[in-house]
Amino acid sequence: KEYIDYYNNKRIKEKLKGLSPVQYRTKSIEVA
């Protein structure tokens, strides 16, 4: 389970260019 969580987080960060989902949301709110 921990490995899966780690892997999912890693994949999400790569997709968002290194940002965590929370940072990504904040960034898109600032841009909008």
Tab-separated table of N, CA and C in Angstrom:
chain	number	residue	atom	x	y	z
A	1	LYS	N	0.838	-1.210	0.000
A	1	LYS	CA	0.000	0.000	0.000
A	1	LYS	C	0.871	1.258	0.000
A	2	GLU	N	1.866	1.325	0.876
A	2	GLU	CA	2.730	2.507	0.904
A	2	GLU	C	3.427	2.702	-0.438
A	3	TYR	N	3.859	1.590	-1.033
A	3	TYR	CA	4.552	1.695	-2.320
A	3	TYR	C	3.619	2.263	-3.378
A	4	ILE	N	2.362	1.813	-3.371
A	4	ILE	CA	1.385	2.291	-4.358
A	4	ILE	C	1.128	3.785	-4.150
A	5	ASP	N	0.973	4.217	-2.907
A	5	ASP	CA	0.760	5.640	-2.628
A	5	ASP	C	1.953	6.459	-3.116
A	6	TYR	N	3.158	5.968	-2.827
A	6	TYR	CA	4.372	6.670	-3.257
A	6	TYR	C	4.421	6.762	-4.774
A	7	TYR	N	4.111	5.649	-5.432
A	7	TYR	CA	4.182	5.611	-6.892
A	7	TYR	C	3.159	6.553	-7.503
A	8	ASN	N	1.948	6.566	-6.955
A	8	ASN	CA	0.902	7.461	-7.464
A	8	ASN	C	1.309	8.917	-7.280
A	9	ASN	N	1.845	9.267	-6.120
A	9	ASN	CA	2.279	10.644	-5.871
A	9	ASN	C	3.372	11.049	-6.846
A	10	LYS	N	4.313	10.127	-7.080
A	10	LYS	CA	5.413	10.408	-7.995
A	10	LYS	C	4.880	10.667	-9.396
A	11	ARG	N	3.955	9.834	-9.833
A	11	ARG	CA	3.413	9.965	-11.185
A	11	ARG	C	2.624	11.269	-11.315
A	12	ILE	N	1.845	11.616	-10.289
A	12	ILE	CA	1.050	12.850	-10.320
A	12	ILE	C	1.992	14.056	-10.382
A	13	LYS	N	3.055	14.052	-9.607
A	13	LYS	CA	3.993	15.175	-9.611
A	13	LYS	C	4.642	15.326	-10.979
A	14	GLU	N	5.002	14.213	-11.623
A	14	GLU	CA	5.606	14.299	-12.946
A	14	GLU	C	4.615	14.893	-13.933
A	15	LYS	N	3.346	14.501	-13.804
A	15	LYS	CA	2.316	14.989	-14.712
A	15	LYS	C	2.107	16.495	-14.518
A	16	LEU	N	2.233	16.967	-13.287
A	16	LEU	CA	2.007	18.383	-12.984
A	16	LEU	C	3.317	19.167	-12.968
A	17	LYS	N	4.337	18.647	-13.646
A	17	LYS	CA	5.639	19.321	-13.732
A	17	LYS	C	6.234	19.573	-12.349
A	18	GLY	N	6.139	18.589	-11.460
A	18	GLY	CA	6.823	18.666	-10.173
A	18	GLY	C	5.992	19.293	-9.068
A	19	LEU	N	4.796	19.786	-9.381
A	19	LEU	CA	3.956	20.368	-8.338
A	19	LEU	C	3.092	19.298	-7.704
A	20	SER	N	2.872	19.406	-6.408
A	20	SER	CA	1.890	18.542	-5.769
A	20	SER	C	0.496	19.018	-6.153
A	21	PRO	N	-0.509	18.156	-6.061
A	21	PRO	CA	-1.876	18.544	-6.451
A	21	PRO	C	-2.353	19.820	-5.769
A	22	VAL	N	-2.009	20.013	-4.499
A	22	VAL	CA	-2.448	21.219	-3.783
A	22	VAL	C	-1.791	22.459	-4.389
A	23	GLN	N	-0.491	22.377	-4.626
A	23	GLN	CA	0.210	23.508	-5.229
A	23	GLN	C	-0.343	23.792	-6.619
A	24	TYR	N	-0.651	22.731	-7.348
A	24	TYR	CA	-1.169	22.895	-8.704
A	24	TYR	C	-2.508	23.614	-8.677
A	25	ARG	N	-3.373	23.219	-7.735
A	25	ARG	CA	-4.680	23.883	-7.603
A	25	ARG	C	-4.489	25.360	-7.279
A	26	THR	N	-3.612	25.654	-6.324
A	26	THR	CA	-3.367	27.046	-5.938
A	26	THR	C	-2.881	27.838	-7.145
A	27	LYS	N	-1.963	27.249	-7.911
A	27	LYS	CA	-1.395	27.931	-9.064
A	27	LYS	C	-2.474	28.212	-10.107
A	28	SER	N	-3.327	27.259	-10.369
A	28	SER	CA	-4.354	27.470	-11.391
A	28	SER	C	-5.396	28.485	-10.932
A	29	ILE	N	-5.628	28.580	-9.621
A	29	ILE	CA	-6.549	29.606	-9.109
A	29	ILE	C	-5.924	30.992	-9.306
A	30	GLU	N	-4.619	31.109	-9.044
A	30	GLU	CA	-3.945	32.398	-9.215
A	30	GLU	C	-3.976	32.838	-10.671
A	31	VAL	N	-3.776	31.896	-11.579
A	31	VAL	CA	-3.740	32.213	-13.009
A	31	VAL	C	-5.124	32.597	-13.506
A	32	ALA	N	-6.166	31.924	-13.020
A	32	ALA	CA	-7.523	32.144	-13.535
A	32	ALA	C	-8.044	33.551	-13.228
